[in-house]
Coordinates of N, CA, C and O in Angstrom, one line a residue:
M1 N 0.8 -1.2 0.0 CA 0.0 0.0 0.0 C 0.9 1.2 0.0 O 1.9 1.3 0.6
T2 N 0.5 2.3 -0.7 CA 1.2 3.5 -0.8 C 1.1 4.2 0.6 O 0.1 4.3 1.2
A3 N 2.3 4.7 1.0 CA 2.3 5.5 2.3 C 1.6 6.9 2.0 O 1.9 7.5 1.1
L4 N 0.7 7.2 2.9 CA 0.0 8.5 2.8 C 0.4 9.4 3.9 O 0.7 9.0 5.0
N5 N 0.5 10.7 3.5 CA 0.8 11.7 4.5 C -0.4 11.9 5.4 O -1.5 12.0 4.9
P6 N -0.3 12.0 6.7 CA -1.4 12.2 7.6 C -1.9 13.6 7.5 O -1.1 14.6 7.2
A7 N -3.2 13.8 7.7 CA -3.7 15.2 7.9 C -3.3 15.7 9.2 O -3.0 15.0 10.1
F8 N -3.2 17.0 9.3 CA -2.7 17.7 10.5 C -3.4 19.0 10.6 O -3.9 19.6 9.7
N9 N -3.3 19.6 11.8 CA -3.9 20.9 12.2 C -2.9 22.0 11.8 O -1.8 22.1 12.4
F10 N -3.1 22.7 10.7 CA -2.2 23.7 10.2 C -2.0 24.8 11.2 O -0.9 25.3 11.4
V11 N -3.1 25.3 11.8 CA -3.0 26.4 12.7 C -2.0 26.0 13.9 O -1.1 26.8 14.2
K12 N -2.2 24.8 14.4 CA -1.3 24.3 15.5 C 0.1 24.2 15.0 O 1.1 24.6 15.7
W13 N 0.3 23.7 13.7 CA 1.7 23.6 13.2 C 2.4 24.9 13.1 O 3.5 25.1 13.5
V14 N 1.6 26.0 12.6 CA 2.2 27.3 12.5 C 2.6 27.8 13.9 O 3.7 28.4 14.1
E15 N 1.7 27.6 14.9 CA 2.0 28.0 16.3 C 3.3 27.4 16.8 O 4.2 28.0 17.4
E16 N 3.5 26.1 16.5 CA 4.6 25.3 17.0 C 5.9 25.6 16.2 O 7.0 25.4 16.7
N17 N 5.8 26.1 15.0 CA 7.0 26.3 14.1 C 7.2 27.8 13.8 O 8.0 28.0 12.9
Q18 N 6.5 28.7 14.4 CA 6.7 30.1 14.1 C 8.1 30.5 14.2 O 8.6 31.4 13.4
H19 N 8.9 30.0 15.1 CA 10.3 30.4 15.3 C 11.1 30.0 14.1 O 12.2 30.6 13.9
L20 N 10.7 29.1 13.2 CA 11.4 28.7 12.0 C 11.1 29.7 10.8 O 11.8 29.6 9.8
L21 N 10.1 30.5 11.0 CA 9.6 31.3 9.9 C 10.1 32.7 10.0 O 9.4 33.7 9.6
K22 N 11.4 32.9 10.4 CA 12.0 34.2 10.6 C 13.3 34.3 9.8 O 13.8 33.2 9.4
P23 N 13.8 35.5 9.6 CA 15.1 35.6 8.9 C 16.2 34.8 9.6 O 16.1 34.5 10.8
P24 N 17.2 34.3 8.9 CA 17.5 34.7 7.6 C 16.8 33.8 6.5 O 16.7 34.3 5.3
V25 N 16.3 32.6 6.8 CA 15.7 31.8 5.8 C 14.2 32.1 5.6 O 13.7 32.1 4.5
N26 N 13.4 32.2 6.7 CA 12.0 32.6 6.6 C 11.1 31.5 6.2 O 9.9 31.7 6.1
N27 N 11.6 30.3 5.8 CA 10.6 29.3 5.4 C 10.9 27.9 5.9 O 12.1 27.7 6.3
K28 N 9.9 27.1 5.8 CA 10.1 25.7 6.2 C 9.4 24.9 5.2 O 8.2 25.0 4.9
Q29 N 10.2 24.0 4.5 CA 9.6 23.1 3.5 C 8.8 22.0 4.2 O 9.3 21.4 5.1
M30 N 7.6 21.8 3.8 CA 6.7 20.8 4.4 C 6.8 19.5 3.6 O 6.8 18.4 4.2
W31 N 6.7 19.5 2.3 CA 6.7 18.3 1.5 C 7.4 18.5 0.2 O 7.4 19.6 -0.3
A32 N 8.1 17.5 -0.3 CA 8.8 17.6 -1.6 C 9.3 16.3 -2.0 O 9.3 16.0 -3.2
A33 N 9.8 15.5 -1.1 CA 10.6 14.3 -1.4 C 9.8 13.3 -2.3 O 10.4 12.7 -3.2
Q34 N 8.5 13.1 -2.2 CA 7.8 12.0 -2.9 C 7.1 12.5 -4.1 O 6.7 11.6 -4.9
G35 N 6.8 13.8 -4.3 CA 5.9 14.1 -5.3 C 6.4 15.1 -6.3 O 7.6 15.2 -6.6
D36 N 5.5 15.8 -6.9 CA 5.9 16.8 -8.0 C 6.0 18.2 -7.5 O 6.3 19.1 -8.3
F37 N 5.6 18.5 -6.2 CA 5.5 19.8 -5.7 C 6.3 20.0 -4.4 O 6.5 19.1 -3.6
I38 N 6.8 21.3 -4.3 CA 7.5 21.7 -3.1 C 6.4 22.5 -2.4 O 5.9 23.5 -2.9
V39 N 6.1 22.1 -1.2 CA 5.1 22.9 -0.3 C 5.9 23.5 0.8 O 6.5 22.8 1.6
Q40 N 5.9 24.9 0.9 CA 6.6 25.5 1.9 C 5.8 26.6 2.6 O 4.9 27.2 2.0
V41 N 6.0 26.8 3.9 CA 5.4 27.8 4.7 C 6.4 28.9 4.8 O 7.6 28.7 5.1
V42 N 6.0 30.2 4.5 CA 6.9 31.3 4.5 C 6.5 32.3 5.5 O 5.3 32.7 5.5
G43 N 7.4 32.8 6.3 CA 7.1 33.8 7.4 C 7.7 35.1 7.0 O 8.1 35.4 5.9
S44 N 7.7 36.0 8.0 CA 8.2 37.4 7.8 C 8.9 37.8 9.0 O 8.8 37.2 10.0
P45 N 9.6 39.0 8.9 CA 9.6 39.9 7.8 C 10.7 39.5 6.8 O 11.7 38.8 7.2
N46 N 10.5 39.8 5.6 CA 11.5 39.7 4.5 C 11.2 40.8 3.5 O 10.0 41.0 3.1
E47 N 12.2 41.4 3.0 CA 12.1 42.3 1.9 C 13.3 42.0 1.0 O 14.4 42.4 1.3
R48 N 13.0 41.3 -0.1 CA 14.0 40.9 -1.0 C 14.3 42.0 -2.0 O 13.5 42.7 -2.4
T49 N 15.6 42.0 -2.5 CA 16.0 42.9 -3.5 C 16.2 42.2 -4.8 O 16.4 42.9 -5.8
D50 N 16.1 40.9 -4.8 CA 16.3 40.1 -6.1 C 14.9 39.8 -6.7 O 13.9 39.9 -6.0
F51 N 14.9 39.4 -7.9 CA 13.7 38.9 -8.6 C 14.0 37.5 -9.0 O 15.1 37.2 -9.6
H52 N 13.1 36.6 -8.7 CA 13.3 35.2 -9.0 C 12.5 34.9 -10.3 O 11.4 35.4 -10.5
V53 N 13.1 34.1 -11.2 CA 12.5 33.7 -12.4 C 12.4 32.2 -12.4 O 13.3 31.5 -12.6
D54 N 11.2 31.7 -12.1 CA 10.9 30.3 -12.0 C 10.3 29.8 -13.3 O 9.4 30.4 -13.9
P55 N 10.9 28.7 -13.8 CA 10.4 28.1 -15.1 C 9.0 27.6 -15.0 O 8.4 27.2 -16.0
Y56 N 8.4 27.5 -13.8 CA 7.1 27.0 -13.6 C 6.2 28.0 -12.8 O 6.8 28.9 -12.2
E57 N 4.9 27.8 -12.8 CA 4.0 28.6 -12.0 C 4.3 28.4 -10.5 O 4.8 27.4 -10.1
E58 N 4.0 29.5 -9.7 CA 4.0 29.4 -8.3 C 2.7 29.8 -7.7 O 2.1 30.7 -8.2
W59 N 2.2 29.0 -6.7 CA 0.9 29.3 -6.1 C 1.1 29.9 -4.7 O 1.9 29.3 -3.9
F60 N 0.5 31.0 -4.5 CA 0.6 31.7 -3.2 C -0.7 31.7 -2.5 O -1.8 32.0 -3.1
Y61 N -0.7 31.4 -1.2 CA -1.9 31.5 -0.3 C -1.4 32.3 0.9 O -0.5 31.8 1.6
Q62 N -2.1 33.4 1.2 CA -1.7 34.2 2.4 C -2.6 33.8 3.6 O -3.7 34.2 3.6
F63 N -2.0 33.0 4.5 CA -2.7 32.5 5.6 C -3.0 33.6 6.7 O -4.1 33.7 7.2
R64 N -1.9 34.3 7.0 CA -2.1 35.4 8.1 C -1.3 36.6 7.6 O -0.2 36.5 7.1
G65 N -1.9 37.8 7.8 CA -1.2 39.0 7.4 C -1.3 39.2 5.9 O -1.9 38.4 5.1
D66 N -0.6 40.2 5.4 CA -0.6 40.5 4.0 C 0.8 40.5 3.4 O 1.8 40.6 4.2
M67 N 0.9 40.4 2.1 CA 2.2 40.4 1.4 C 1.9 41.0 0.1 O 0.8 41.3 -0.3
H68 N 3.0 41.4 -0.6 CA 2.9 41.8 -2.0 C 4.1 41.2 -2.8 O 5.1 40.8 -2.2
I69 N 3.9 41.1 -4.1 CA 4.9 40.6 -5.0 C 5.2 41.6 -6.0 O 4.3 42.0 -6.8
N70 N 6.4 42.1 -6.1 CA 6.8 43.0 -7.1 C 7.1 42.2 -8.4 O 7.9 41.2 -8.3
L71 N 6.6 42.6 -9.5 CA 6.8 41.9 -10.8 C 7.5 42.8 -11.8 O 7.1 43.9 -12.0
Q72 N 8.5 42.2 -12.5 CA 9.1 42.9 -13.6 C 8.2 42.6 -14.8 O 8.1 41.5 -15.2
T73 N 7.7 43.7 -15.5 CA 6.9 43.5 -16.7 C 7.5 44.4 -17.8 O 8.3 45.2 -17.5
S74 N 6.9 44.3 -19.0 CA 7.4 45.2 -20.1 C 7.0 46.6 -19.8 O 7.6 47.5 -20.4
E75 N 6.1 46.9 -18.9 CA 5.7 48.2 -18.5 C 6.5 48.7 -17.3 O 6.2 49.8 -16.8
G76 N 7.4 47.9 -16.7 CA 8.1 48.2 -15.5 C 7.6 47.4 -14.3 O 6.9 46.4 -14.5
I77 N 7.9 47.8 -13.1 CA 7.5 47.1 -11.9 C 6.0 47.3 -11.7 O 5.5 48.4 -11.7
V78 N 5.3 46.1 -11.5 CA 3.9 46.1 -11.1 C 3.8 45.3 -9.8 O 4.5 44.4 -9.6
T79 N 2.9 45.8 -8.9 CA 2.8 45.2 -7.6 C 1.5 44.4 -7.5 O 0.4 44.9 -7.8
Q80 N 1.6 43.1 -7.1 CA 0.4 42.3 -6.9 C 0.3 42.1 -5.4 O 1.2 41.5 -4.8
H81 N -0.8 42.5 -4.8 CA -1.1 42.3 -3.4 C -1.8 41.0 -3.2 O -2.7 40.6 -4.0
V82 N -1.4 40.3 -2.2 CA -2.1 39.1 -1.7 C -2.4 39.3 -0.3 O -1.4 39.2 0.6
R83 N -3.6 39.5 0.0 CA -4.0 39.8 1.4 C -4.4 38.5 2.2 O -4.7 37.5 1.5
E84 N -4.5 38.7 3.5 CA -4.9 37.5 4.3 C -6.1 36.8 3.7 O -7.1 37.5 3.4
G85 N -6.0 35.5 3.6 CA -7.1 34.7 3.0 C -7.2 34.6 1.5 O -8.0 33.9 1.0
E86 N -6.3 35.4 0.8 CA -6.3 35.3 -0.6 C -5.3 34.4 -1.2 O -4.3 34.1 -0.5
M87 N -5.5 33.9 -2.4 CA -4.5 33.1 -3.1 C -4.3 33.7 -4.5 O -5.2 34.4 -5.0
W88 N -3.1 33.4 -5.1 CA -2.8 33.9 -6.4 C -1.8 33.0 -7.1 O -1.0 32.4 -6.4
L89 N -2.0 32.8 -8.4 CA -1.1 32.0 -9.2 C -0.2 32.9 -10.0 O -0.7 33.6 -10.9
L90 N 1.1 32.7 -9.8 CA 2.1 33.5 -10.6 C 2.4 32.8 -11.9 O 2.7 31.6 -11.9
P91 N 2.3 33.4 -13.0 CA 2.7 32.8 -14.3 C 4.2 32.4 -14.4 O 5.0 33.1 -13.8
R92 N 4.5 31.3 -15.1 CA 5.8 30.9 -15.2 C 6.7 32.0 -15.9 O 6.2 32.8 -16.6
N93 N 8.0 31.9 -15.6 CA 9.0 32.8 -16.2 C 8.7 34.3 -16.0 O 9.1 35.1 -16.8
T94 N 8.0 34.6 -14.9 CA 7.7 36.0 -14.5 C 8.7 36.4 -13.4 O 8.7 35.9 -12.3
P95 N 9.6 37.4 -13.7 CA 10.5 37.9 -12.6 C 9.7 38.5 -11.5 O 8.9 39.4 -11.7
H96 N 9.9 37.9 -10.3 CA 9.0 38.3 -9.1 C 9.9 38.4 -7.9 O 10.9 37.7 -7.7
S97 N 9.5 39.3 -7.0 CA 10.2 39.5 -5.7 C 9.1 39.6 -4.6 O 8.5 40.6 -4.4
P98 N 8.9 38.5 -3.9 CA 8.0 38.4 -2.8 C 8.4 39.3 -1.7 O 9.6 39.2 -1.2
Q99 N 7.5 40.1 -1.1 CA 7.8 41.0 0.0 C 6.8 40.7 1.1 O 5.6 40.8 0.9
R100 N 7.3 40.5 2.3 CA 6.5 40.3 3.5 C 7.1 41.2 4.5 O 7.8 40.7 5.4
P101 N 6.8 42.5 4.5 CA 7.5 43.4 5.4 C 6.9 43.4 6.8 O 7.6 43.9 7.7
N102 N 5.7 42.9 7.0 CA 5.1 43.0 8.3 C 5.4 41.7 9.1 O 5.0 40.6 8.7
P103 N 6.0 41.9 10.3 CA 6.2 40.7 11.2 C 4.9 39.9 11.5 O 3.9 40.5 11.6
G104 N 5.0 38.6 11.5 CA 3.9 37.8 11.9 C 3.1 37.2 10.7 O 2.2 36.4 10.9
S105 N 3.4 37.7 9.5 CA 2.6 37.2 8.3 C 3.1 35.8 8.0 O 4.3 35.5 8.2
V106 N 2.2 34.9 7.5 CA 2.5 33.6 7.2 C 1.8 33.2 5.9 O 0.6 33.4 5.8
G107 N 2.5 32.6 5.0 CA 1.9 32.2 3.7 C 2.3 30.8 3.3 O 3.3 30.3 3.9
V108 N 1.6 30.2 2.4 CA 2.0 28.9 1.8 C 2.3 29.2 0.4 O 1.6 29.9 -0.4
V109 N 3.5 28.6 -0.1 CA 3.9 28.7 -1.5 C 4.1 27.3 -2.0 O 4.8 26.5 -1.3
I110 N 3.5 27.0 -3.1 CA 3.6 25.7 -3.8 C 4.3 25.9 -5.1 O 3.8 26.7 -5.9
E111 N 5.4 25.2 -5.3 CA 6.2 25.3 -6.6 C 6.4 23.8 -7.1 O 6.4 22.9 -6.3
R112 N 6.6 23.7 -8.3 CA 7.0 22.4 -8.9 C 8.4 22.1 -8.6 O 9.3 22.9 -8.6
I113 N 8.7 20.8 -8.3 CA 10.1 20.4 -8.2 C 10.7 20.5 -9.6 O 10.2 20.2 -10.6
R114 N 11.9 21.1 -9.6 CA 12.7 21.3 -10.8 C 13.3 19.9 -11.2 O 14.1 19.4 -10.4
E115 N 13.1 19.5 -12.4 CA 13.8 18.3 -12.9 C 15.2 18.6 -13.1 O 15.6 19.8 -13.3
E116 N 16.1 17.6 -13.0 CA 17.5 17.8 -13.1 C 17.8 18.5 -14.4 O 17.2 18.1 -15.5
G117 N 18.6 19.5 -14.4 CA 19.0 20.3 -15.6 C 18.1 21.5 -15.8 O 18.4 22.3 -16.6
T118 N 17.0 21.7 -15.0 CA 16.1 22.8 -15.1 C 16.8 24.0 -14.4 O 17.1 23.9 -13.2
L119 N 17.0 25.1 -15.1 CA 17.6 26.2 -14.4 C 16.6 27.3 -14.1 O 15.6 27.4 -14.8
E120 N 16.9 28.1 -13.1 CA 16.1 29.2 -12.8 C 17.1 30.4 -12.6 O 18.3 30.2 -12.4
K121 N 16.5 31.6 -12.6 CA 17.3 32.8 -12.5 C 17.0 33.7 -11.3 O 15.9 33.7 -10.8
F122 N 18.0 34.4 -10.9 CA 17.9 35.4 -9.9 C 18.5 36.7 -10.5 O 19.6 36.7 -11.0
Q123 N 17.7 37.8 -10.4 CA 18.0 39.0 -11.1 C 17.9 40.2 -10.1 O 17.1 40.2 -9.2
W124 N 18.7 41.2 -10.4 CA 18.7 42.5 -9.7 C 18.6 43.6 -10.7 O 19.2 43.5 -11.7
Y125 N 17.7 44.5 -10.4 CA 17.5 45.6 -11.4 C 17.9 47.0 -10.7 O 17.8 47.1 -9.5
C126 N 18.3 47.9 -11.5 CA 18.6 49.2 -11.1 C 17.4 49.9 -10.4 O 16.3 50.0 -11.0
L127 N 17.6 50.5 -9.3 CA 16.5 51.2 -8.6 C 16.3 52.5 -9.2 O 15.2 53.1 -9.0
N128 N 17.2 53.0 -10.0 CA 17.1 54.3 -10.6 C 16.4 54.2 -12.0 O 15.4 55.0 -12.3
C129 N 16.8 53.3 -12.9 CA 16.3 53.3 -14.2 C 15.6 51.9 -14.6 O 15.2 51.7 -15.7
N130 N 15.6 51.0 -13.7 CA 15.0 49.6 -13.8 C 15.7 48.8 -14.9 O 15.1 47.8 -15.4
H131 N 16.9 49.0 -15.2 CA 17.7 48.2 -16.1 C 18.3 47.0 -15.4 O 18.6 47.1 -14.2
L132 N 18.3 45.9 -16.0 CA 18.9 44.7 -15.4 C 20.4 44.9 -15.1 O 21.2 45.2 -16.0
V133 N 20.7 44.7 -13.8 CA 22.1 45.0 -13.3 C 22.9 43.7 -13.2 O 24.0 43.7 -13.6
H134 N 22.2 42.6 -12.8 CA 23.0 41.4 -12.6 C 22.0 40.2 -12.6 O 20.8 40.3 -12.2
E135 N 22.5 39.1 -13.2 CA 21.6 37.9 -13.3 C 22.5 36.7 -13.0 O 23.6 36.6 -13.5
V136 N 22.0 35.7 -12.3 CA 22.6 34.4 -12.0 C 21.6 33.4 -12.4 O 20.5 33.4 -12.0
E137 N 22.1 32.4 -13.2 CA 21.2 31.3 -13.6 C 21.8 30.0 -13.0 O 23.0 29.8 -13.2
L138 N 21.0 29.2 -12.4 CA 21.6 28.0 -11.7 C 20.5 26.9 -11.5 O 19.3 27.2 -11.6
Q139 N 21.0 25.7 -11.3 CA 20.1 24.6 -10.9 C 20.0 24.7 -9.3 O 21.0 24.7 -8.6
V140 N 18.8 24.9 -8.8 CA 18.6 25.0 -7.4 C 18.1 23.7 -6.9 O 17.0 23.2 -7.3
R141 N 18.8 23.1 -6.0 CA 18.4 21.8 -5.5 C 18.0 21.9 -4.0 O 17.2 21.2 -3.5
D142 N 18.6 22.9 -3.3 CA 18.3 23.2 -1.9 C 18.4 24.7 -1.7 O 19.6 25.2 -1.7
I143 N 17.3 25.4 -1.5 CA 17.4 26.8 -1.4 C 18.2 27.3 -0.2 O 18.9 28.3 -0.2
V144 N 18.2 26.5 0.9 CA 19.0 26.9 2.1 C 20.5 26.8 1.8 O 21.3 27.7 2.3
V145 N 20.9 25.9 1.0 CA 22.3 25.7 0.6 C 22.7 26.5 -0.6 O 23.8 27.2 -0.6
D146 N 21.9 26.5 -1.6 CA 22.3 27.1 -2.9 C 22.2 28.6 -3.0 O 22.9 29.2 -3.8
L147 N 21.2 29.2 -2.4 CA 20.9 30.6 -2.6 C 21.8 31.6 -1.8 O 22.2 32.6 -2.3
P148 N 22.1 31.3 -0.5 CA 22.9 32.3 0.2 C 24.2 32.7 -0.5 O 24.6 33.9 -0.6
P149 N 25.0 31.8 -1.1 CA 26.2 32.2 -1.8 C 25.9 33.1 -3.0 O 26.7 34.0 -3.3
V150 N 24.8 32.9 -3.7 CA 24.5 33.7 -4.8 C 24.2 35.1 -4.4 O 24.7 36.1 -4.9
F151 N 23.4 35.3 -3.3 CA 23.1 36.6 -2.8 C 24.3 37.3 -2.2 O 24.6 38.5 -2.4
E152 N 25.1 36.5 -1.4 CA 26.3 37.1 -0.8 C 27.3 37.6 -1.8 O 27.9 38.7 -1.7
E153 N 27.4 36.9 -2.9 CA 28.3 37.3 -4.0 C 27.9 38.7 -4.6 O 28.7 39.6 -4.8
F154 N 26.6 38.8 -4.8 CA 26.0 40.1 -5.3 C 26.2 41.2 -4.3 O 26.7 42.3 -4.6
Y155 N 25.9 40.9 -3.0 CA 26.1 42.0 -2.0 C 27.5 42.4 -1.8 O 27.8 43.6 -1.6
A156 N 28.5 41.5 -2.0 CA 29.9 41.8 -1.7 C 30.6 42.5 -2.8 O 31.7 43.1 -2.6
D157 N 30.1 42.4 -4.0 CA 30.8 42.9 -5.2 C 30.2 44.1 -5.8 O 29.2 44.0 -6.6
E158 N 30.7 45.2 -5.5 CA 30.2 46.5 -5.9 C 30.2 46.6 -7.4 O 29.3 47.3 -8.0
S159 N 31.1 46.0 -8.1 CA 31.2 46.1 -9.6 C 30.0 45.4 -10.3 O 29.6 45.9 -11.3
V160 N 29.5 44.4 -9.7 CA 28.3 43.7 -10.3 C 27.0 44.5 -10.0 O 26.0 44.2 -10.6
R161 N 27.1 45.4 -9.0 CA 25.9 46.1 -8.6 C 25.8 47.5 -9.4 O 24.8 48.2 -9.2
K162 N 26.8 47.8 -10.2 CA 26.7 49.1 -10.9 C 26.0 48.9 -12.2 O 26.2 48.0 -13.0
C163 N 25.0 49.8 -12.4 CA 24.2 49.8 -13.6 C 25.0 50.3 -14.8 O 25.5 51.5 -14.7
V164 N 25.1 49.5 -15.9 CA 25.8 50.0 -17.1 C 25.0 51.0 -17.9 O 25.5 51.7 -18.7
N165 N 23.7 51.1 -17.6 CA 22.8 52.0 -18.3 C 22.9 53.5 -17.7 O 23.0 54.4 -18.5
C166 N 22.8 53.6 -16.4 CA 22.8 55.0 -15.8 C 23.9 55.2 -14.8 O 24.1 56.4 -14.3
G167 N 24.7 54.2 -14.5 CA 25.8 54.4 -13.5 C 25.5 54.3 -12.1 O 26.4 54.4 -11.2
S168 N 24.2 54.2 -11.7 CA 23.8 54.1 -10.3 C 24.3 52.7 -9.8 O 24.4 51.7 -10.5
A169 N 24.5 52.7 -8.5 CA 24.9 51.5 -7.8 C 23.7 50.9 -7.0 O 23.0 51.6 -6.3
H170 N 23.4 49.6 -7.3 CA 22.3 49.0 -6.5 C 22.9 48.8 -5.0 O 24.0 48.5 -4.8
P171 N 22.0 49.1 -4.0 CA 22.5 49.1 -2.6 C 22.8 47.7 -2.1 O 23.5 47.6 -1.1
G172 N 22.4 46.6 -2.8 CA 22.7 45.3 -2.4 C 21.6 44.7 -1.5 O 20.5 44.4 -2.0
R173 N 21.9 44.5 -0.2 CA 21.0 43.9 0.7 C 19.6 44.6 0.9 O 18.6 44.0 1.0
S174 N 19.7 45.9 0.9 CA 18.5 46.7 1.2 C 18.2 47.6 0.1 O 19.1 48.3 -0.4
A175 N 16.9 47.7 -0.3 CA 16.5 48.6 -1.4 C 16.1 50.0 -0.8 O 15.6 50.8 -1.5
R176 N 16.3 50.2 0.5 CA 16.0 51.4 1.1 C 17.1 52.4 1.2 O 18.2 52.1 1.3

């Protein structure tokens, strides 16, 4: 017989695991090993300066508090709000930057597991003219292991943060 995951009380799970949903990682993966999807619970606060480009759709459900997602579009940055109790499906290959600035917010994000060889991108744009400043493309197998070096490299190297279009420097860690 196929092993089934048991049902559980999500509210109780959040209460017991709230301490895991804080910086620097802000999330806890719930399921991924056996199926086609990565199910993760994401906490706050977090204010990302990168834009993630996922080759698959991502599903967002905002359990507690509000969040917004900055999207890079042909018209510039557009903001999609996802308020408490709302859900939203992000189209594939859309550069997006999830923002959860208010402490205590909790959301669920579901993504497809990337098949071996599937690459995704992390991008940073000029805060002055919105020109692409830096991009890294890689196979992500474990976000906790694979992403911090990518971000730290960008933060540490002022030369990759300089916009070739207008000369402005991206501040790195903080967009403020």
